[in-house]
Short mmCIF file of C-alpha atoms and ligand atoms in Angstrom, two decimals:
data_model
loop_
_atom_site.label_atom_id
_atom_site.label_comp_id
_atom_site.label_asym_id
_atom_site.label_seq_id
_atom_site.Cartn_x
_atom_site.Cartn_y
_atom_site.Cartn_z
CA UNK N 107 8.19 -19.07 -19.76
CA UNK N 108 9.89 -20.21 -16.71
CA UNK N 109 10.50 -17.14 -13.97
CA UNK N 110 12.10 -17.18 -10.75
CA UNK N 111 10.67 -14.31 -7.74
CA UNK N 112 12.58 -13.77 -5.07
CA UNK N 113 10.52 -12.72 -1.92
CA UNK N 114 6.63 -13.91 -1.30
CA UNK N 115 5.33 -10.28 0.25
CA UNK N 116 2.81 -8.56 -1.19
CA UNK N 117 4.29 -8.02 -4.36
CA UNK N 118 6.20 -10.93 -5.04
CA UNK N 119 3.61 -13.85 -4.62
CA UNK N 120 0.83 -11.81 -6.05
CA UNK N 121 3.31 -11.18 -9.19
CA UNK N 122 3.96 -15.01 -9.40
CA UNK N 123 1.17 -16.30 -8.61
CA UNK N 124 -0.58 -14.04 -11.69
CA UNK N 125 1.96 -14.68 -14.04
CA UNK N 126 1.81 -18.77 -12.93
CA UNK N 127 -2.41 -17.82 -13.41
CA UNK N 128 -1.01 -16.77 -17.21
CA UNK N 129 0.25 -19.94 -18.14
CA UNK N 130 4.28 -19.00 -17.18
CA UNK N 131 6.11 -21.67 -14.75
CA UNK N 132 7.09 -19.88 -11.44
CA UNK N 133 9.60 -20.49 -8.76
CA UNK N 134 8.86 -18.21 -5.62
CA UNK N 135 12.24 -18.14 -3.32
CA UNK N 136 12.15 -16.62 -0.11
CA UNK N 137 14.45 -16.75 2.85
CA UNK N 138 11.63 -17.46 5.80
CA UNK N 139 11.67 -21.01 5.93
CA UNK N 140 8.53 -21.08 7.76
CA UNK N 141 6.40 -18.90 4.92
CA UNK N 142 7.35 -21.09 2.41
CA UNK N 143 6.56 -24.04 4.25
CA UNK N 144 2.99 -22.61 4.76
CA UNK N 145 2.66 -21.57 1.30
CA UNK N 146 3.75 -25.40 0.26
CA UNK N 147 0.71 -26.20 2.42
CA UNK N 148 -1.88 -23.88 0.59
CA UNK N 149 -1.76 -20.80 3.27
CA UNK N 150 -1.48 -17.56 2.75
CA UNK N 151 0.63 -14.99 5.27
CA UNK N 152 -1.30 -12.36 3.91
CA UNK N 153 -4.93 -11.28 3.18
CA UNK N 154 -5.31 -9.97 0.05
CA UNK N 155 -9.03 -10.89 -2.16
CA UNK N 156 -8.55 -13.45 -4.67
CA UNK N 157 -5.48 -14.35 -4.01
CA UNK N 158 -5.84 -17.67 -2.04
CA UNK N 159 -7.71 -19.46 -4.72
CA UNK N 160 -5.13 -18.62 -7.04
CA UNK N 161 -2.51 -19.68 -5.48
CA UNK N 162 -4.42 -23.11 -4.47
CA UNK N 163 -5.04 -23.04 -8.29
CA UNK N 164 -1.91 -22.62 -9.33
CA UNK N 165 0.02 -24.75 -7.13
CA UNK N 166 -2.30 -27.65 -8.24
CA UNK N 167 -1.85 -27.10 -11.74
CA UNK N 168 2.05 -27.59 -10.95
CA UNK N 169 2.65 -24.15 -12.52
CA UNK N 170 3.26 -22.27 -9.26
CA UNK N 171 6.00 -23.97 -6.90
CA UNK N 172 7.66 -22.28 -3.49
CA UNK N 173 11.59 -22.66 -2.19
CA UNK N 174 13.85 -20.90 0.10
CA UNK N 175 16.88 -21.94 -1.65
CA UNK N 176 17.91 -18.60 -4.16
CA UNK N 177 20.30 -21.20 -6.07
CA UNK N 178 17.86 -23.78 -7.12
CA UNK N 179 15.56 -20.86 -8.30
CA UNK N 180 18.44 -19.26 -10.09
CA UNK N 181 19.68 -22.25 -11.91
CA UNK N 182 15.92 -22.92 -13.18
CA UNK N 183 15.03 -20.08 -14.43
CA UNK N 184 16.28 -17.51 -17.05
CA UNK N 185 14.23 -14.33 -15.82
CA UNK N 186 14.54 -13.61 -11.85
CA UNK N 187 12.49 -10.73 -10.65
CA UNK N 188 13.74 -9.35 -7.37
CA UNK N 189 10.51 -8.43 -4.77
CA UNK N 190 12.00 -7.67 -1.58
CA UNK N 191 11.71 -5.01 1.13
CA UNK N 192 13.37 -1.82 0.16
CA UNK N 193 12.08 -0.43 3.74
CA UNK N 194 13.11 3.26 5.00
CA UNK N 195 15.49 4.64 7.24
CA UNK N 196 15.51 6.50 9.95
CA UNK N 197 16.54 9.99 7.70
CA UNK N 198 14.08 8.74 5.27
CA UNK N 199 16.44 7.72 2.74
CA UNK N 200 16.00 3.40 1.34
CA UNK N 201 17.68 0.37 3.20
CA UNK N 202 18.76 -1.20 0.13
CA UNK N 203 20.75 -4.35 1.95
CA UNK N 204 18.39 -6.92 0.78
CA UNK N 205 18.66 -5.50 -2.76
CA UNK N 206 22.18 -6.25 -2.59
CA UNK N 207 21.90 -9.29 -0.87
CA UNK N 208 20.20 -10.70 -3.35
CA UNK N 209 21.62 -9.31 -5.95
CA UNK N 210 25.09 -11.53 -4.63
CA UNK N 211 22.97 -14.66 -3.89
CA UNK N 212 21.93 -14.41 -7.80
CA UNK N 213 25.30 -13.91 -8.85
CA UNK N 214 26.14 -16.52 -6.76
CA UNK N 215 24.59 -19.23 -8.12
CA UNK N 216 24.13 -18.00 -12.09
CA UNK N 217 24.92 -20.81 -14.11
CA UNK N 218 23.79 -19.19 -17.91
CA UNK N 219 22.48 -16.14 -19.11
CA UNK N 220 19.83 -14.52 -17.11
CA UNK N 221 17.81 -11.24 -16.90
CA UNK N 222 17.66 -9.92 -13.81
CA UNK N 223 14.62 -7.70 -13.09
CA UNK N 224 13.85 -5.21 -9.98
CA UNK N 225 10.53 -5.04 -9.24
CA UNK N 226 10.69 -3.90 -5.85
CA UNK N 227 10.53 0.21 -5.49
CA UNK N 228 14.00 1.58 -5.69
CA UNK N 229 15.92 4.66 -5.63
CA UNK N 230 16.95 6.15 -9.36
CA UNK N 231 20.51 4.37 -10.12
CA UNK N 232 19.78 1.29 -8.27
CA UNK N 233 19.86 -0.91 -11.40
CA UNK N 234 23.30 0.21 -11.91
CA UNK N 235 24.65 -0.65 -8.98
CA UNK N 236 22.72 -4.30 -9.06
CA UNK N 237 24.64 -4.72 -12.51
CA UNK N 238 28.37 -4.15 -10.87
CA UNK N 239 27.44 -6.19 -7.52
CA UNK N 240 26.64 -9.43 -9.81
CA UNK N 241 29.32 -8.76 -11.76
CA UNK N 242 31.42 -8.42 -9.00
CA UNK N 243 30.49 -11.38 -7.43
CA UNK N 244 29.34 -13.83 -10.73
CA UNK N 245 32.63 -16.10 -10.69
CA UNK N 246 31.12 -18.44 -13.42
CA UNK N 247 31.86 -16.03 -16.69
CA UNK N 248 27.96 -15.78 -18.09
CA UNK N 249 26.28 -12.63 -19.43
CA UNK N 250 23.61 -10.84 -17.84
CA UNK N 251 21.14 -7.93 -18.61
CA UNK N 252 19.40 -6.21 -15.38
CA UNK N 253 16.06 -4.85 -15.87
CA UNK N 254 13.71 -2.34 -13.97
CA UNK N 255 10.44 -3.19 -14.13
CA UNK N 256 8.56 -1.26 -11.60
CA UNK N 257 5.36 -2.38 -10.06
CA UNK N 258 2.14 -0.10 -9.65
CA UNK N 259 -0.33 -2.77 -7.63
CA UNK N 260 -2.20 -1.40 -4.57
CA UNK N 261 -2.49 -3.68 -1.66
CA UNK N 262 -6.60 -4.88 -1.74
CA UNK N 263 -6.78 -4.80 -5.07
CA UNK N 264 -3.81 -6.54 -5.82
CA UNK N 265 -4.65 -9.36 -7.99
CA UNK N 266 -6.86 -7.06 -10.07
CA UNK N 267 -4.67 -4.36 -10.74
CA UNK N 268 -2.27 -6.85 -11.70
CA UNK N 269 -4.08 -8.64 -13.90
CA UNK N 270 -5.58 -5.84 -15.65
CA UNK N 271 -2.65 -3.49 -15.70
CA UNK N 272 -2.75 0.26 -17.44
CA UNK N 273 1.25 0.09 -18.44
CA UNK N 274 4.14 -1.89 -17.95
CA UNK N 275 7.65 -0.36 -17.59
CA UNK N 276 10.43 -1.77 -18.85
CA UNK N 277 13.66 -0.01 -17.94
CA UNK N 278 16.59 -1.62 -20.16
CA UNK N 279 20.46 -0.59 -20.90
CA UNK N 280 20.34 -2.80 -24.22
CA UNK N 281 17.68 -4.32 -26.45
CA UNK N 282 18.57 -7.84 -25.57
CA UNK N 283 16.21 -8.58 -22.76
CA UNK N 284 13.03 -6.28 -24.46
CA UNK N 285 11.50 -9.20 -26.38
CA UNK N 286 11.73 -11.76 -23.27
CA UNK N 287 10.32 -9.29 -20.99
CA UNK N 288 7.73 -8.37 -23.69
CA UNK N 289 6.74 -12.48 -24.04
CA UNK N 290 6.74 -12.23 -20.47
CA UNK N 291 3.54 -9.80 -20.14
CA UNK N 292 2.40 -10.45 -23.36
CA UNK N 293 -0.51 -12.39 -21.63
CA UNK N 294 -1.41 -9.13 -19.83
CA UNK N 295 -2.48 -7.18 -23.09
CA UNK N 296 -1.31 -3.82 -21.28
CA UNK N 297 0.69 -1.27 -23.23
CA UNK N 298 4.56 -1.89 -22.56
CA UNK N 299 7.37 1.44 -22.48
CA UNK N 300 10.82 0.93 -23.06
CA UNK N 301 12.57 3.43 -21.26
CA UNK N 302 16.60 3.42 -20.42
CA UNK N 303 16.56 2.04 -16.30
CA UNK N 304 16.78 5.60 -14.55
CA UNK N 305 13.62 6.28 -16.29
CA UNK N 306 12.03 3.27 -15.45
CA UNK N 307 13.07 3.51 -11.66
CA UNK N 308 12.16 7.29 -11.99
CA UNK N 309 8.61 6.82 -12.66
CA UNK N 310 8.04 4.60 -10.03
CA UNK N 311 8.73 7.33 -7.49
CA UNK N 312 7.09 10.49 -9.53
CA UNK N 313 4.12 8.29 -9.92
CA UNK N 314 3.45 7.75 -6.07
CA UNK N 315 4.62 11.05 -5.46
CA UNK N 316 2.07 12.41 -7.69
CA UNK N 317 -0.76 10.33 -5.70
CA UNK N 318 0.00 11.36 -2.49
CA UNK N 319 0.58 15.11 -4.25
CA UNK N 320 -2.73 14.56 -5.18
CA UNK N 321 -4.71 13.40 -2.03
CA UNK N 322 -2.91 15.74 0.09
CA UNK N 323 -4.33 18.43 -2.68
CA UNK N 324 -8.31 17.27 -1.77
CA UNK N 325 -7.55 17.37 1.91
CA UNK N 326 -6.11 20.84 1.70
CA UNK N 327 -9.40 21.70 -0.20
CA UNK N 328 -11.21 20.15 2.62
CA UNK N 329 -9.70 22.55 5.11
CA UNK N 330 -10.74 25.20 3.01
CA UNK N 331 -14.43 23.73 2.54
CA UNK N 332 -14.23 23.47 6.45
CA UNK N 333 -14.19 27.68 6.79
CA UNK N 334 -16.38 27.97 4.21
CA UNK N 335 -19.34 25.60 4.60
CA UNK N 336 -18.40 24.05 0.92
CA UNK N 337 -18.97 20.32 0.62
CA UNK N 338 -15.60 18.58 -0.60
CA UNK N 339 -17.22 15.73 -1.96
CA UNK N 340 -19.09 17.60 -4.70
CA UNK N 341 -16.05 19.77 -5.05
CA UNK N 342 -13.78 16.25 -5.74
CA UNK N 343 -17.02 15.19 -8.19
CA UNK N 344 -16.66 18.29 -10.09
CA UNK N 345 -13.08 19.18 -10.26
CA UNK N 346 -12.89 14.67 -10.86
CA UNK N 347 -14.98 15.14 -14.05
CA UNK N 348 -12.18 17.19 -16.39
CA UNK N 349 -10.69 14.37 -17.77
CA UNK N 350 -7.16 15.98 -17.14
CA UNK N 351 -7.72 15.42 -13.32
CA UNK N 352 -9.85 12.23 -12.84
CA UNK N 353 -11.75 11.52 -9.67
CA UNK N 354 -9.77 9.23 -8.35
CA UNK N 355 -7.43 9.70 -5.71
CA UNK N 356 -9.62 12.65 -4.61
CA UNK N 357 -11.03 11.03 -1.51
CA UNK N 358 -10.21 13.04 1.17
CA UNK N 359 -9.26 11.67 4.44
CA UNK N 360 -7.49 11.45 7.48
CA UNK N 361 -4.33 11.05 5.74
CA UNK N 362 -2.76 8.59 3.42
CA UNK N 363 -0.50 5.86 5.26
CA UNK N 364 0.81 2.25 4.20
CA UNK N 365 4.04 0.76 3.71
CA UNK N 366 4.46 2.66 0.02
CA UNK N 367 3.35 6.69 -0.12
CA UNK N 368 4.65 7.84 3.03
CA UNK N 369 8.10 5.81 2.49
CA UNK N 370 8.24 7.10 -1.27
CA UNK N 371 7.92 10.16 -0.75
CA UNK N 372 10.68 10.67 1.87
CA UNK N 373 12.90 8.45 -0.52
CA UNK N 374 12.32 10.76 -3.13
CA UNK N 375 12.51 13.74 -1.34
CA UNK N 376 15.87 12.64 -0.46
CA UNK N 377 17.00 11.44 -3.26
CA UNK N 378 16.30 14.51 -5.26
CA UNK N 379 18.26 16.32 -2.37
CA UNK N 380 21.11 14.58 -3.23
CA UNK N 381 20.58 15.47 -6.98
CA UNK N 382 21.17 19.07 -5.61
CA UNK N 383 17.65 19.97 -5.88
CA UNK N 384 14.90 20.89 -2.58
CA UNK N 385 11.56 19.24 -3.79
CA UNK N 386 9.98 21.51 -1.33
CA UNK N 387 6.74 20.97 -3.06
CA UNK N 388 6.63 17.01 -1.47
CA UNK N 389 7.68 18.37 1.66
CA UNK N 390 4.25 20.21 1.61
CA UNK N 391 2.87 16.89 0.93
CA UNK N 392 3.70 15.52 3.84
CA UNK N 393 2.86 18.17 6.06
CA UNK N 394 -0.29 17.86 4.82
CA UNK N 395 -0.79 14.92 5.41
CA UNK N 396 0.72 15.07 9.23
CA UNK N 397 -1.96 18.14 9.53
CA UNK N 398 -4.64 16.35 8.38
CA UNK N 399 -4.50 13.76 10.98
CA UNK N 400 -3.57 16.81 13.83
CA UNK N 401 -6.70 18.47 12.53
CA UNK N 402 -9.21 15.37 12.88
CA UNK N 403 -7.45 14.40 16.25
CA UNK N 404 -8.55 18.47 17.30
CA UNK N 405 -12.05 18.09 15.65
CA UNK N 406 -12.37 14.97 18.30
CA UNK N 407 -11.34 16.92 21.36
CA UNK N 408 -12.07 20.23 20.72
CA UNK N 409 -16.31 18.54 20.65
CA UNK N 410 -15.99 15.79 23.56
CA UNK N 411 -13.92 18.57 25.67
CA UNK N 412 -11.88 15.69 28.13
CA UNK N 413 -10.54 12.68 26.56
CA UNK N 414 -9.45 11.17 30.00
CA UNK N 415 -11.62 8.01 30.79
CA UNK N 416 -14.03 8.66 27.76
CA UNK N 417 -14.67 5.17 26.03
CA UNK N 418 -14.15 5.97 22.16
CA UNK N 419 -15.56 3.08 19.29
CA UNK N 420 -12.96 2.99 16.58
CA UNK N 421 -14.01 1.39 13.27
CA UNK N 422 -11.42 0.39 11.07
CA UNK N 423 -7.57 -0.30 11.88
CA UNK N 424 -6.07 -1.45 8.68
CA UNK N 425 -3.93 1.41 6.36
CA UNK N 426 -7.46 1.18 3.67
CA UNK N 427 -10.00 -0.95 2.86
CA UNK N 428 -9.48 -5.01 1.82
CA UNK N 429 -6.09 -5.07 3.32
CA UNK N 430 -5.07 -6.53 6.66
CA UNK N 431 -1.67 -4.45 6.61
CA UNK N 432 -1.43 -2.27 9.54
CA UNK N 433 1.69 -1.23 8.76
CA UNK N 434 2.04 3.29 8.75
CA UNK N 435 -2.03 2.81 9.14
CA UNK N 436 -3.60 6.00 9.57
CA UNK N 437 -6.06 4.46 12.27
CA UNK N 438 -3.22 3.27 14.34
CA UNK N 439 -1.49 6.48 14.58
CA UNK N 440 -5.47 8.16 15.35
CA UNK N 441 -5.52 4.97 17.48
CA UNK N 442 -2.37 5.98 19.79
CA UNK N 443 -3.03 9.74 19.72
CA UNK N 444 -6.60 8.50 21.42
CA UNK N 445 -4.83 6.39 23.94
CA UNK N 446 -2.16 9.00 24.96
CA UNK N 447 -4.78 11.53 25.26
CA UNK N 448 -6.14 8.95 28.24
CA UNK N 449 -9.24 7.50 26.24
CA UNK N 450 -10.29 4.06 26.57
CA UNK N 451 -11.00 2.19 22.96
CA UNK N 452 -13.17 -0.28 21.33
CA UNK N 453 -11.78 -1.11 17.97
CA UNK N 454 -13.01 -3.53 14.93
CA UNK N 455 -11.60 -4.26 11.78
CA UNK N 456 -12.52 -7.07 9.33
CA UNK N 457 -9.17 -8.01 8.90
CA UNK N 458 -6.60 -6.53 10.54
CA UNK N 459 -7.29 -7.20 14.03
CA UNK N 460 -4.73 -9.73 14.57
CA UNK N 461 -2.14 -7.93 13.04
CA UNK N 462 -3.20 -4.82 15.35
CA UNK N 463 -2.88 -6.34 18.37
CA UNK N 464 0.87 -6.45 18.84
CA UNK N 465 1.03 -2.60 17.80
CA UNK N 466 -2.27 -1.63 20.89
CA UNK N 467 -2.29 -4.13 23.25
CA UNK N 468 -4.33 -2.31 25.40
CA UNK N 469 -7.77 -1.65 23.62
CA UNK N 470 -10.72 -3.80 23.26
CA UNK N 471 -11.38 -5.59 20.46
CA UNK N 472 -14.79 -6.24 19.05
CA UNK N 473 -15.53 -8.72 16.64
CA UNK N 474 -19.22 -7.60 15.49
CA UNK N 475 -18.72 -4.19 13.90
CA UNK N 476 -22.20 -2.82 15.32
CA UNK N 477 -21.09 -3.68 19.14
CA UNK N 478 -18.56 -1.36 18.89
CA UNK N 479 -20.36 1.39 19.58
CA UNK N 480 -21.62 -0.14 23.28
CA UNK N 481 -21.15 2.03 26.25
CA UNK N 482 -18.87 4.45 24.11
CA UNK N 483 -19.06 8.94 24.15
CA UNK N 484 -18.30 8.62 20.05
CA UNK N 485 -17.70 6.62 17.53
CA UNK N 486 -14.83 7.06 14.80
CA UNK N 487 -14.43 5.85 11.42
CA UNK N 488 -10.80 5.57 10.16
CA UNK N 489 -10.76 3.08 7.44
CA UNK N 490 -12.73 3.44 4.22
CA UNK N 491 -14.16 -0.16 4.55
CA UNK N 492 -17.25 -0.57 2.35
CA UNK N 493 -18.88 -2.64 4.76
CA UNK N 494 -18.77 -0.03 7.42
CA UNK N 495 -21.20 1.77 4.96
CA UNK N 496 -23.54 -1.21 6.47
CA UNK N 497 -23.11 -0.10 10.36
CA UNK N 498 -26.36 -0.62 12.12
CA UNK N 499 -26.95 2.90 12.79
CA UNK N 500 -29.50 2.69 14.74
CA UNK N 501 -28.62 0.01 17.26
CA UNK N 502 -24.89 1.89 17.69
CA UNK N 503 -26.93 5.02 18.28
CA UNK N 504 -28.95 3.61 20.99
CA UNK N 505 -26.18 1.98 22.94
CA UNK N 506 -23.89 5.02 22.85
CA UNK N 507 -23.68 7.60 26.16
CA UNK N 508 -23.86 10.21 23.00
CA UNK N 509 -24.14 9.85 19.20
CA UNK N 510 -21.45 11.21 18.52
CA UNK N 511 -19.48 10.30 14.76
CA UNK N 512 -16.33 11.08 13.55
CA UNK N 513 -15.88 9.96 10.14
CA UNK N 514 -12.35 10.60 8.49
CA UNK N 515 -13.38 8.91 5.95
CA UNK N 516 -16.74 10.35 4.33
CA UNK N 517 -18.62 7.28 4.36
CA UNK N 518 -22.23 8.33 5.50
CA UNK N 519 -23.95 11.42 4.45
CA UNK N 520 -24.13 14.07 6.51
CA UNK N 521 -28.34 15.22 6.05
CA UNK N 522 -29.38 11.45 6.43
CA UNK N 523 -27.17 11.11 9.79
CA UNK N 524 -28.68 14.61 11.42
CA UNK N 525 -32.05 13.35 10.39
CA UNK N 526 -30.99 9.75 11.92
CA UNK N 527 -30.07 11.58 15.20
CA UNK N 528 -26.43 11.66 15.33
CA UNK N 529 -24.06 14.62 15.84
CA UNK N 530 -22.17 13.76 12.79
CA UNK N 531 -18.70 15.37 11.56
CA UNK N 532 -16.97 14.21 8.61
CA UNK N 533 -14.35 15.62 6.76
CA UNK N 534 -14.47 18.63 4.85
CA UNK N 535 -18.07 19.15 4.89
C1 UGA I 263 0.20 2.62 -3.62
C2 UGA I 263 -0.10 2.97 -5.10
O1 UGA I 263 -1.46 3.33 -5.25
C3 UGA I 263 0.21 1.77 -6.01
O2 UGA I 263 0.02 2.14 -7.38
C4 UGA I 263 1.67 1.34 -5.78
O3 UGA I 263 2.00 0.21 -6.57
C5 UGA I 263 1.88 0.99 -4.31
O4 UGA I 263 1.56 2.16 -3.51
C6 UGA I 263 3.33 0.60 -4.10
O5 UGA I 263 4.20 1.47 -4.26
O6 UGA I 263 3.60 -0.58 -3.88
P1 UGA I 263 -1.07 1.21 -1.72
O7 UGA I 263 -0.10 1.83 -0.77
O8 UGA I 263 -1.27 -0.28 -1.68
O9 UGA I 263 -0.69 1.55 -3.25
O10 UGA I 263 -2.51 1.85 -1.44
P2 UGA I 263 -3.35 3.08 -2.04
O11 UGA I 263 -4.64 2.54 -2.52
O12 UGA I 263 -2.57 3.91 -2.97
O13 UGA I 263 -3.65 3.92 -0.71
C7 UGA I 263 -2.60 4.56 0.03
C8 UGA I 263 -3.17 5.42 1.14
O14 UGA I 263 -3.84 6.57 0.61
C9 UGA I 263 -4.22 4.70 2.02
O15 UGA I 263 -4.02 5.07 3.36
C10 UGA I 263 -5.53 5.25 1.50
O16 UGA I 263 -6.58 5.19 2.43
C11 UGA I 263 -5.14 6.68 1.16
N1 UGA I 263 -6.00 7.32 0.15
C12 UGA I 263 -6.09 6.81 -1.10
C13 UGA I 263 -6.71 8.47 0.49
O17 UGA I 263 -6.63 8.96 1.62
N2 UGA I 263 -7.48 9.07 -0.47
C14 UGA I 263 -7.58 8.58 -1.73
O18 UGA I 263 -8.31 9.20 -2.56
C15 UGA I 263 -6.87 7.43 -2.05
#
């Protein structure tokens, strides 16, 4: 089939470059000159695993092309997803102007029947108001069907969760565009709902609601493990093993971040405010998850006393693992708290450096993981990279003023670190 994405972030180039990787014919639009011009040269303005080979594949099998003109991927194509930013607001409710924007560019330049599909995350009712803008604005007189087709990747694992997808939504207001869209992801042998488009839109938000619901839930636990001398981990492992509440998603933490959870759920919470109803149970959520990072942050000075001119080792800067997106990180925020608090920092991460250095331009970066411990009173762990899980112990525990570890993220076990020396403290445990 021959599709048309509009905007290359993380969604919309891994979505075309997997459906290209399908056999479909893609057109990827977006507006930055420059990023397209890059992605016509085989780079990437992301890191994301497995994605740069498929792209180079793609492009060279003439099934994936780039543009930044909207109208010439409009005119070529009969199904145009829309992936752009849908980023929040300062009262936590959506800045839908790109939406719209490119919901008259499409209009614009429609030249015969189309389906128009949202992809990006949207409030409830957004589809509707997509339908009367390009109406509004089509002048030539050709039909249209809009389409919500909500996306449930997660940044790192991208390319595999789209390839191997557990459902695809499909919210429609007629039949016409099902059997396109099902020929679409027909490649994807995923089970496909119908729904009407408020549906569609609505499960987008109750699903990452329900995520965040549910790692705030384990790190709730975790406070109660704390005062208790439970271990959360084998709490998660049991309560993980009823089929009804699965494992994962029960990692507890230092908080959730990124550019999706903590956005959704202030969307949501506000848009179900202005349905007339207090969702005061996502409220909790979040303060949760803003008490979970004041409670780690506490944990670090209420053991090292006087954070003035103490050198700290920070491992990890990115929002998770296999991501380079710093973007509402978790270690960032720990990062600044740190720095206000007068500490100086060494910081590695095996991807996001770069991107962290505009955000703390006053820390030290390290580029060998087990020199960041050199010289430093403790050592933190705030991203749940794997290789971390590889840290030279030993060597970081010898060049340390104290072996001191704070690990937000569970990674080590606490028996093997005591016996290894180190004053250990994890989370919920
Ligand atoms: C999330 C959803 O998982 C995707 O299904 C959705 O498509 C995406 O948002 C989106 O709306 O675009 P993402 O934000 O990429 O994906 O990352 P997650 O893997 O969900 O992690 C979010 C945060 O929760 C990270 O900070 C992570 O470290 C934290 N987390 C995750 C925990 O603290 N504990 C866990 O058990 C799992």
């Amino acid at each position: 089939m021959k599709l048309t994405i509009i905007g290359t972030g993380y969604v919309g180039l891994v979505t075309g470059t997997c459906f290209a990787e399908v056999g479909h014919h893609v057109i990827c639009v977006d507006n930055d000159a420059e990023k397209v011009k890059l992605l016509q040269a085989g780079g990437i303005p992301i890191y994301e695993p497995g994605l740069e080979e498929l792209v180079k594949k793609n492009v060279a099998s003439g099934r994936l092309c780039f543009t930044a003109s909207t109208a010439e991927g409009v005119e070529k194509s009969d199904i145009i997803f829309i992936a752009v930013p849908t980023p929040p607001q300062p009262d936590g409710s959506v800045d839908l102007s790109f939406i719209e924007r490119v919901a008259r560019d499409i209009a614009a330049a429609m030249n015969s029947y189309k389906i128009i599909v949202d992809k990006s995350t949207v409030p409830v009712k957004t589809g509707d108001k997509v339908a009367e803008t390009i109406k509004r604005y089509c002048k030539a007189r050709v039909e249209f069907d809009v389409v919500s087709n909500p996306e449930f990747l997660r940044e790192g694992f991208a390319v595999e969760d789209l390839m191997n997808p557990d459902r695809i939504v499909v919210g429609v207001r007629s039949q016409r565009p099902v059997a396109a869209m099902k020929e679409t992801y027909e490649p994807f042998n995923a089970p496909i709902i119908v729904t009407d488009i408020n549906s569609a839109e609505l499960i987008k938000h109750a699903s990452n609601s329900f995520l965040a619901l549910k790692i705030s839930y384990i790190n709730a636990i975790s406070v109660v493990c704390e005062a208790t001398g439970a271990n959360v981990q084998e709490v998660a492992t049991g309560m993980g093993m009823d089929e009804r509440i699965g494992r994962r998603f029960l990692n507890p933490s230092l908080g959730f971040g990124g550019s999706c959870f903590p956005k959704d759920l202030s969307a949501f919470i506000k848009i179900s405010e202005q349905c007339g109803y207090d969702f005061a149970l996502l409220k909790e959520v979040q303060r949760i998850n803003a008490q979970q990072m004041d409670r780690f942050v506490k944990k670090i000075t209420d053991t090292l006393w006087v954070l003035k001119d103490k050198q700290i080792g920070v491992l990890g800067l990115a929002f998770k693992q296999n991501t380079d997106d710093v973007r509402m990180s978790p270690a960032i925020e720990l990062c600044q708290r740190l720095l206000k608090e007068g500490a100086r920092l060494r910081v590695h991460d095996p991807k996001a450096m770069d991107k962290a250095k505009a955000i703390l331009p006053t820390v030290t970066y390290v580029d060998d993981m087990n020199a960041v411990a050199e010289d430093c009173d403790a050592l933190v762990v705030a991203t749940e990279w794997d290789e971390f899980k590889k840290l030279d112990l030993e060597k970081s525990r010898k060049a340390m003023s104290a072996p001191i570890m704070f690990d937000g993220r569970n990674l080590f076990d606490p028996q093997e670190m005591e016996r290894l020396g180190w004053i250990y403290k994890s989370v919920g445990r």
